[in-house]
Coordinates of N, CA and C in Angstrom, one line a residue:
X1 N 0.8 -1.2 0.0 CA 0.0 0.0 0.0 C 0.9 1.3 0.0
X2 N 0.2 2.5 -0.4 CA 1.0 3.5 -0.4 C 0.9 4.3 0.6
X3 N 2.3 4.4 1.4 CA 2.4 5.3 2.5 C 3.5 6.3 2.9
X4 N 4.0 6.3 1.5 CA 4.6 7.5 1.4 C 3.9 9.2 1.5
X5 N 3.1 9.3 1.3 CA 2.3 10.6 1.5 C 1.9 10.8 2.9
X6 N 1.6 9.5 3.2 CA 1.0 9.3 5.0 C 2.5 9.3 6.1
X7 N 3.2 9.5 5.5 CA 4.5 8.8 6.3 C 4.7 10.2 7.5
X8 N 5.6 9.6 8.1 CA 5.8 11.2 9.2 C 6.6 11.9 8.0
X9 N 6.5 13.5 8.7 CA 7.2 14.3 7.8 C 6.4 15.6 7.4
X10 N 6.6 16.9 7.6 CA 5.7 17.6 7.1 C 6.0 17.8 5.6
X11 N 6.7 17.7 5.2 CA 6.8 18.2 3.9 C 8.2 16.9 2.8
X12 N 7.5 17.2 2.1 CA 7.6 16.5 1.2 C 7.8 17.0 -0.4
X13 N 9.1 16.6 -1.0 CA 9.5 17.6 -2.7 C 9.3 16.7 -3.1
X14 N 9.5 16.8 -4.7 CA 9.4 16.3 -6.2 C 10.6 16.8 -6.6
X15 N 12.2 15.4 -6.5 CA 13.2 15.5 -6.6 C 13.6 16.3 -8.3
X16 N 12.9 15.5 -9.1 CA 12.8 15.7 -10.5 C 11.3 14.6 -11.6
X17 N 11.4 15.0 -12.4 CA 10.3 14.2 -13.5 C 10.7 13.9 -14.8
X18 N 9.9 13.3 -15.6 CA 10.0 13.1 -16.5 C 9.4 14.0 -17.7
X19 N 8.4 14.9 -17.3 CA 7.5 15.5 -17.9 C 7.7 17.2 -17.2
X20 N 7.2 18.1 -18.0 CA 6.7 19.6 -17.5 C 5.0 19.2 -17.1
X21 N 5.0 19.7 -15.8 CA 3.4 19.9 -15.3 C 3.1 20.8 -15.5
X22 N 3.5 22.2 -16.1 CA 2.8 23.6 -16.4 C 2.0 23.1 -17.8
X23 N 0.9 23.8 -17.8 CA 0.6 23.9 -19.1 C 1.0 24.2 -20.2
X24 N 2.0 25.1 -20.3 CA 2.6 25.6 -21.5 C 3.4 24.9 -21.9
X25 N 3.9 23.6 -21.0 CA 4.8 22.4 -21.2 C 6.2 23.2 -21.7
X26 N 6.6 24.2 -20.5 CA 8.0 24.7 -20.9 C 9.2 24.5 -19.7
X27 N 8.4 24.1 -18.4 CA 9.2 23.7 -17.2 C 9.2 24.9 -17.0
X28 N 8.1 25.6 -16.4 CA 8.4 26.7 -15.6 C 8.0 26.5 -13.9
X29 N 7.7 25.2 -13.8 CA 7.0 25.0 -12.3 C 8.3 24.4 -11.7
X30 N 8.5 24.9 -10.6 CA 9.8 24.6 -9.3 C 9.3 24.3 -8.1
X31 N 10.5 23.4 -7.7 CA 9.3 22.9 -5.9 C 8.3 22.3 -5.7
X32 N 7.7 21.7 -6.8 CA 6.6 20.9 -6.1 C 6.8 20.7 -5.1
X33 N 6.3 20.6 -3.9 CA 6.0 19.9 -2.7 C 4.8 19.5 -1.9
X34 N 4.7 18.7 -0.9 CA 3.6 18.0 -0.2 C 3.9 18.7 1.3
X35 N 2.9 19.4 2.0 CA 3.3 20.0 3.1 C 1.8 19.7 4.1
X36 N 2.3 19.2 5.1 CA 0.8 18.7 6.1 C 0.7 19.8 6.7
X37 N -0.1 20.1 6.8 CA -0.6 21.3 8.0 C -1.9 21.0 9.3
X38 N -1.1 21.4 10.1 CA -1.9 20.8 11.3 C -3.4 21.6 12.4
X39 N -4.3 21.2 12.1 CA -6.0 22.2 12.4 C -6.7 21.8 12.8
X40 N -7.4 22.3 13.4 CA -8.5 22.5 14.5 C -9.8 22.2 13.5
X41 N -10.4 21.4 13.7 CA -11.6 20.9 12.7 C -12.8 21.4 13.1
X42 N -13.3 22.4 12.7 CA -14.4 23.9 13.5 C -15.2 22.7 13.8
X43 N -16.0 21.8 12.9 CA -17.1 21.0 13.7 C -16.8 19.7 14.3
X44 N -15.6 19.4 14.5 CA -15.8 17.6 15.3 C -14.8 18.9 16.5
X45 N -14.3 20.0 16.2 CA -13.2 20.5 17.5 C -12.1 19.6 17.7
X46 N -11.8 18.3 16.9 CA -10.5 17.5 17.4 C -9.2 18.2 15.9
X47 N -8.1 18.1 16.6 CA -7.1 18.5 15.2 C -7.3 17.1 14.6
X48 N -6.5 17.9 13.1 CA -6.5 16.8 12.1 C -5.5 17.5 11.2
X49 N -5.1 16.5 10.2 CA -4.4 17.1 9.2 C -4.7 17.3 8.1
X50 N -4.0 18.4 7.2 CA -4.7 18.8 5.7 C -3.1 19.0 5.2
X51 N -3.8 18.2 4.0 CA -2.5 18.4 2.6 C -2.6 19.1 1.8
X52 N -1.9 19.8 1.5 CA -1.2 20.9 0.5 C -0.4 20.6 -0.6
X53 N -0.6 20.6 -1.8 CA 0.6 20.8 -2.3 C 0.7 22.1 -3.4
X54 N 2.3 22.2 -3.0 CA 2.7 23.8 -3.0 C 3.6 23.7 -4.4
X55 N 3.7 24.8 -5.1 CA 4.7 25.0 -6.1 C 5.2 26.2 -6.7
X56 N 6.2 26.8 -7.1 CA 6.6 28.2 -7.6 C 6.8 28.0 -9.2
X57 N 6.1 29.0 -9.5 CA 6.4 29.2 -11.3 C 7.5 30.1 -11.6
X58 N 8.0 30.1 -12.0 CA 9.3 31.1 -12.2 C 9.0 31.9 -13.4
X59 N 7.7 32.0 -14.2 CA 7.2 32.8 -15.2 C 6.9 34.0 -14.8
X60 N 5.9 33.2 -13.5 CA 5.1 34.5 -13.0 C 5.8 35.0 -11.5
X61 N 7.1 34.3 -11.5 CA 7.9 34.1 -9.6 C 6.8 34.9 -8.6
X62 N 6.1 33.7 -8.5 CA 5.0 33.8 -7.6 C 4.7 32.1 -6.9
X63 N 4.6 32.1 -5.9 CA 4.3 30.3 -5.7 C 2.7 30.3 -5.4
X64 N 2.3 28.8 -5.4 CA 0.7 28.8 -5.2 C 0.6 27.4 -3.9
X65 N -0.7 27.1 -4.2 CA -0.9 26.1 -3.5 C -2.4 25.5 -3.5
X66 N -2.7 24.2 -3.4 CA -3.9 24.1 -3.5 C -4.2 22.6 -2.3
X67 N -5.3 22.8 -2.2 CA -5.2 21.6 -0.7 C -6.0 20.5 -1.1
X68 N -5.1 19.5 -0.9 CA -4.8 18.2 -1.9 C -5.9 17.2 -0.4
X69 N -6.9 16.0 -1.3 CA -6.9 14.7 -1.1 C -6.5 13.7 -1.4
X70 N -6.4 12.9 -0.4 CA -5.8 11.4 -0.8 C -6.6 10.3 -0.3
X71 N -6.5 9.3 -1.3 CA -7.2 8.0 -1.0 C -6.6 6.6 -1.5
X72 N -7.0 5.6 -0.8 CA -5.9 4.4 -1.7 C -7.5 3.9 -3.0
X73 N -6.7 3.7 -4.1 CA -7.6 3.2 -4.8 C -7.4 2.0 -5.7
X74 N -7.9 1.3 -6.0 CA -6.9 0.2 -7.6 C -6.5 0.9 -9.0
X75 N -5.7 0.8 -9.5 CA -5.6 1.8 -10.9 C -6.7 0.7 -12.2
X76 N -7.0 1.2 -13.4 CA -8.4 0.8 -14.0 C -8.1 0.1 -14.5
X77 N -8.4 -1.2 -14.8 CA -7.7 -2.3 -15.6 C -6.9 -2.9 -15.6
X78 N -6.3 -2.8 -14.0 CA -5.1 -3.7 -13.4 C -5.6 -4.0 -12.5
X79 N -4.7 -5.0 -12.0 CA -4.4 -5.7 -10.3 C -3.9 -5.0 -9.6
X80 N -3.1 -3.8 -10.0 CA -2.8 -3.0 -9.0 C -3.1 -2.5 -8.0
X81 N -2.9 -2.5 -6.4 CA -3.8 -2.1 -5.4 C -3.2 -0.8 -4.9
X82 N -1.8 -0.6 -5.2 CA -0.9 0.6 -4.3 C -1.2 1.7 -4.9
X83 N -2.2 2.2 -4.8 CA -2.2 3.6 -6.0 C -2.6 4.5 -5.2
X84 N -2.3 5.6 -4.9 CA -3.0 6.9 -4.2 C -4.1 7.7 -5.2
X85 N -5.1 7.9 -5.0 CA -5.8 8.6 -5.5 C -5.6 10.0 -5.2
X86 N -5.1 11.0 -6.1 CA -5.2 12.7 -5.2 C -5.9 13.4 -6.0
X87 N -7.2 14.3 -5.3 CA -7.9 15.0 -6.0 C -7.9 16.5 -4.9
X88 N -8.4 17.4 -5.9 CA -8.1 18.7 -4.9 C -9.6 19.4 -4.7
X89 N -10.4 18.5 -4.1 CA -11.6 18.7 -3.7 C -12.3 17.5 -2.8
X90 N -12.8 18.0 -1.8 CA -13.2 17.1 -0.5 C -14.3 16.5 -1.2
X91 N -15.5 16.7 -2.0 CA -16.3 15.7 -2.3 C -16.0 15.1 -3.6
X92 N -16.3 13.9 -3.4 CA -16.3 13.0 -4.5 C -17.0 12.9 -6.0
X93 N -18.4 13.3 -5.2 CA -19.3 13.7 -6.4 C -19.4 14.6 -7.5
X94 N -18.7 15.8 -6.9 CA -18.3 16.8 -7.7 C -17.1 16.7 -8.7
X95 N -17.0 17.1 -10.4 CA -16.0 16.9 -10.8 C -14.9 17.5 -10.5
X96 N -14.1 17.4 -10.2 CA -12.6 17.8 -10.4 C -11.6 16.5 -10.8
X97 N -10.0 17.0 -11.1 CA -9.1 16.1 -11.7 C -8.8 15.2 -10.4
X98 N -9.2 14.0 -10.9 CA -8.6 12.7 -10.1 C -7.1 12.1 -10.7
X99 N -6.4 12.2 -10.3 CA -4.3 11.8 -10.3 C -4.2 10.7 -9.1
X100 N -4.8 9.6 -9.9 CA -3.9 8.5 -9.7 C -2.5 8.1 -9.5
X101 N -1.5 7.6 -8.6 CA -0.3 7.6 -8.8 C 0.3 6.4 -7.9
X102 N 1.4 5.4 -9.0 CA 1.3 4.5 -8.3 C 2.9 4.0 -8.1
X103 N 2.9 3.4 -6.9 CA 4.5 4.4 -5.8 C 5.0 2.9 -5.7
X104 N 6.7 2.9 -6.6 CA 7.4 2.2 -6.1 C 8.1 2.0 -4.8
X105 N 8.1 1.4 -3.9 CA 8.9 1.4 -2.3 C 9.9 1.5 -2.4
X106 N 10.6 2.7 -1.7 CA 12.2 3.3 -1.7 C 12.0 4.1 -0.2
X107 N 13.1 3.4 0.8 CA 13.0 3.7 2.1 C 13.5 5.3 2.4
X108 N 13.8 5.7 1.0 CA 14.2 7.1 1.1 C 13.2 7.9 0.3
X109 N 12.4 7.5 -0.4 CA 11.4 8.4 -1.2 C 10.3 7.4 -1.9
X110 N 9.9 7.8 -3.1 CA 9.5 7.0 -3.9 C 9.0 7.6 -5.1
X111 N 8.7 6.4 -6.5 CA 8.6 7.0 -7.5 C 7.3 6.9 -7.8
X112 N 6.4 7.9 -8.4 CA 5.1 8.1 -8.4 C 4.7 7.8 -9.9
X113 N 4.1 7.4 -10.8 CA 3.7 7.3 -11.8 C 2.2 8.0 -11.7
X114 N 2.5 9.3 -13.2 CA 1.3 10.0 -12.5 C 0.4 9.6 -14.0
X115 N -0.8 9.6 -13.9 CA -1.7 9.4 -15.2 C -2.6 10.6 -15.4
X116 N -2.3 11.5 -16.4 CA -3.5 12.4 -16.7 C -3.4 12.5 -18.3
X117 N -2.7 13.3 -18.8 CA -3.2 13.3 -20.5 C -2.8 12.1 -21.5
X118 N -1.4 11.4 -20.8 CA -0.6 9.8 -21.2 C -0.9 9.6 -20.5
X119 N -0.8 8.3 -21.2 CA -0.5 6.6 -20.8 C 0.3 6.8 -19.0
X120 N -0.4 6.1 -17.8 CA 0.8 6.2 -16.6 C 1.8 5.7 -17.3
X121 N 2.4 5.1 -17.9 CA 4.0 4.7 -17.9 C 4.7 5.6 -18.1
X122 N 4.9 6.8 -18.7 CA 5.5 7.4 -19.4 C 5.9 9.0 -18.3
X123 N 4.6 9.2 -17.4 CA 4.7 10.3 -16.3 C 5.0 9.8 -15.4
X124 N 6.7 9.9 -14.4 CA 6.8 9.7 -13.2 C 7.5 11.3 -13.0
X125 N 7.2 10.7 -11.9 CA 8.2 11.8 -10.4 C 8.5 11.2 -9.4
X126 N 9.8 11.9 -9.0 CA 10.7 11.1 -7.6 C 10.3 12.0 -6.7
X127 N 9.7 11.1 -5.4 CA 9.1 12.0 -4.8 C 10.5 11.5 -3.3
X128 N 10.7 12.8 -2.4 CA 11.2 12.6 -1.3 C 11.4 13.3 -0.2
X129 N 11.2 12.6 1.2 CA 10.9 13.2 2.3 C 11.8 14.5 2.3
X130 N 11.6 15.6 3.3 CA 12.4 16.6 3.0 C 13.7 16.3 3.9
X131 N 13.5 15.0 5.3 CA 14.8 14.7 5.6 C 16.2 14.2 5.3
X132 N 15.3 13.2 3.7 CA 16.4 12.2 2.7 C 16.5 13.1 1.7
X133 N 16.4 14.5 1.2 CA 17.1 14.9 0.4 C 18.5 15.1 0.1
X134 N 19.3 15.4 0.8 CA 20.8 14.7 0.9 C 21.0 13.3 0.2
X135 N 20.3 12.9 0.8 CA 20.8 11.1 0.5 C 20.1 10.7 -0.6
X136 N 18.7 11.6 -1.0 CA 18.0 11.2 -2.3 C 18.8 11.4 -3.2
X137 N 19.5 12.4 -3.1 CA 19.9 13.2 -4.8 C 21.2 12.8 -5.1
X138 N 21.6 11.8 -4.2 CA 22.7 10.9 -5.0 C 22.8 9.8 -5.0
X139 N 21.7 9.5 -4.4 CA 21.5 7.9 -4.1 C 21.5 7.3 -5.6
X140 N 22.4 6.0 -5.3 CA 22.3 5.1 -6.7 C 20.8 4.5 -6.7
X141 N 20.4 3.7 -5.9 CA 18.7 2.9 -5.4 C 18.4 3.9 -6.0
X142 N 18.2 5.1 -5.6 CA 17.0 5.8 -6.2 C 17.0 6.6 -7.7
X143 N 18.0 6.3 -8.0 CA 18.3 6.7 -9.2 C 17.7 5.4 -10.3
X144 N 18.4 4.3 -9.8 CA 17.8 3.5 -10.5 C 16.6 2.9 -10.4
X145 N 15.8 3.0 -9.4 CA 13.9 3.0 -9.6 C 13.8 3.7 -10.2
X146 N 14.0 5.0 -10.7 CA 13.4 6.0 -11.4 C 14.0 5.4 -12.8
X147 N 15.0 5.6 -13.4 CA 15.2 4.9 -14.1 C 14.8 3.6 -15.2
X148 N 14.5 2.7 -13.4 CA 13.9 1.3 -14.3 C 12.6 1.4 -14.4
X149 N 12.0 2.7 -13.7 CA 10.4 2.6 -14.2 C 10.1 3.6 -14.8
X150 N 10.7 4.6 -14.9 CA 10.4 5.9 -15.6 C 11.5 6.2 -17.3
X151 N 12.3 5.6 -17.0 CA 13.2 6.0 -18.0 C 14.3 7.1 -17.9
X152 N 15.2 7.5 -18.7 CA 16.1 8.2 -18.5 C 16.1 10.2 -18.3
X153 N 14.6 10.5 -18.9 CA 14.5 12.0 -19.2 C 14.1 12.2 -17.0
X154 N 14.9 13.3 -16.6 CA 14.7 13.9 -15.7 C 14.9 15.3 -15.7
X155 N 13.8 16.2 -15.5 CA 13.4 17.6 -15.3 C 13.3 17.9 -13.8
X156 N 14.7 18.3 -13.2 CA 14.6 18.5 -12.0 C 13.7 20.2 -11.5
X157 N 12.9 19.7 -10.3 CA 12.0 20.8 -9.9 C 12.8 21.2 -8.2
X158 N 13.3 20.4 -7.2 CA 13.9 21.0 -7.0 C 15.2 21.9 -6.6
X159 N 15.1 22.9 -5.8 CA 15.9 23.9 -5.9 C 15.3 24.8 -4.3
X160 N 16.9 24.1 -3.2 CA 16.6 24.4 -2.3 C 16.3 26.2 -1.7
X161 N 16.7 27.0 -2.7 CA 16.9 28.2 -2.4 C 14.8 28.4 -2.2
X162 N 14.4 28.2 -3.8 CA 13.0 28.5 -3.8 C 12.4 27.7 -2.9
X163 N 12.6 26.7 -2.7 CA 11.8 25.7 -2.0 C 11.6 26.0 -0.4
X164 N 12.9 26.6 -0.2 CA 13.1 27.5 1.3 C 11.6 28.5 1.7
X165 N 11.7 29.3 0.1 CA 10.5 30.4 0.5 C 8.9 29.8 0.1
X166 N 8.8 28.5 -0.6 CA 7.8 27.7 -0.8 C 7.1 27.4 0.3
X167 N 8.2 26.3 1.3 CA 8.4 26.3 2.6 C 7.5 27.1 4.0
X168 N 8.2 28.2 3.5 CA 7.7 29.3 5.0 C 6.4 29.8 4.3
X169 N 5.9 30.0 3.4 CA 4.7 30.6 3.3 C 3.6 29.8 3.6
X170 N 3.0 30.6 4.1 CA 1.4 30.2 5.3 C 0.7 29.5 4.0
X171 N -0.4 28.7 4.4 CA -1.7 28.2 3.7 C -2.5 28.0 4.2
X172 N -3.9 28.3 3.9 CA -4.8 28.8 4.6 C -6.0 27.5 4.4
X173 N -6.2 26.6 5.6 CA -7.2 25.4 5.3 C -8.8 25.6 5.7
X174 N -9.3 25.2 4.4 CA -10.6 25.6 4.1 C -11.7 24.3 4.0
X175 N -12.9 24.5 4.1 CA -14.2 23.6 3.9 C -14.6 23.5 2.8
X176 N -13.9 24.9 1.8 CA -14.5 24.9 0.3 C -14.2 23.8 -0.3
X177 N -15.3 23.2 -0.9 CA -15.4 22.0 -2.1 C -15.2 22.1 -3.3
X178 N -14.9 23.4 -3.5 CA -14.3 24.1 -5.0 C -13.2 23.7 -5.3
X179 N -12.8 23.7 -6.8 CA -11.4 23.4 -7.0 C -10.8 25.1 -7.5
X180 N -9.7 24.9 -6.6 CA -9.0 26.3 -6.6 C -7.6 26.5 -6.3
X181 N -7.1 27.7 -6.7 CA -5.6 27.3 -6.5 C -5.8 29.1 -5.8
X182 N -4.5 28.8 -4.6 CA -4.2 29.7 -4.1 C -2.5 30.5 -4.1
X183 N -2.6 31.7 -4.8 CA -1.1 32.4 -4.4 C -0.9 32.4 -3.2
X184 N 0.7 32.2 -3.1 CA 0.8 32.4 -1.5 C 1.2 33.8 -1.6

């Protein structure tokens, strides 16, 4: 099962990819990251946590963020059971993009196969804790998962200077069921 997203850790980068996730497919997005934030839940009153994931465009050098779900699901037409489901809206019912992504085990990170406009085989990302960055970004193991499941094209996102100011900026956790993206 996938429990790299669930793992301790508040925060969490996207070492490098195989693909541009900006629209204009030019690699202007830096820092992806996964960042828990920890809240007071107005109606049960007990904390809980809420996911985030954060990123800086260097087009517009402005970073954003949008507040991410997760669920474990099967991917469509496989046996596969390890898949995270992330969608960036609390109800189900309602459309927004559902990103399936399904995580090789690497005790220092892991590699995500993401599916939205291709085929999953062809979109990964090396995803890693923000403690194993040292050890991610030269590790041979993790070089070669990515490799033996993704292939050789890597578009590194990040870049600890930006990822510092990605980092410190606040985000603000909400009840809205909208899909929305927030500047920080």
């Amino acid at each position: 099962a996938w429990k790299f997203m669930a793992a301790p850790g508040h925060f969490k980068y996207v070492l490098y990819r195989n693909f541009h996730g900006d629209p204009s497919n030019e690699g202007v997005y830096r820092c992806t990251m996964l960042q828990k934030v920890l809240y007071e839940n107005k109606e049960t009153k007990k904390m809980e946590v809420a996911n985030f994931t954060k990123w800086f465009d260097v087009s517009l050098n402005k970073s954003f963020f949008i507040q991410s779900y997760y669920k474990m699901a099967q991917l469509n037409g496989t046996s596969v059971k390890n898949v995270l489901s992330a969608r960036h809206r609390r109800s189900a019912a309602k459309q927004c993009k559902n990103v399936p992504c399904v995580q090789v085990s690497h005790p220092l990170g892991g590699t995500a196969q993401k599916e939205e406009k291709r085929p999953c085989e062809t979109a990964c990302e090396m995803w890693v804790r923000a403690e194993n960055l040292n050890k991610a970004s030269v590790s041979k193991d993790c070089t070669s998962y990515y490799e033996r499941f993704c292939g050789e094209a890597k578009f590194p996102l990040y870049n600890k200077t930006i990822c510092d100011l990605v980092e410190e900026a606040d985000v603000t956790v909400t009840s809205d069921d909208g899909c929305h993206r927030d500047e920080l």
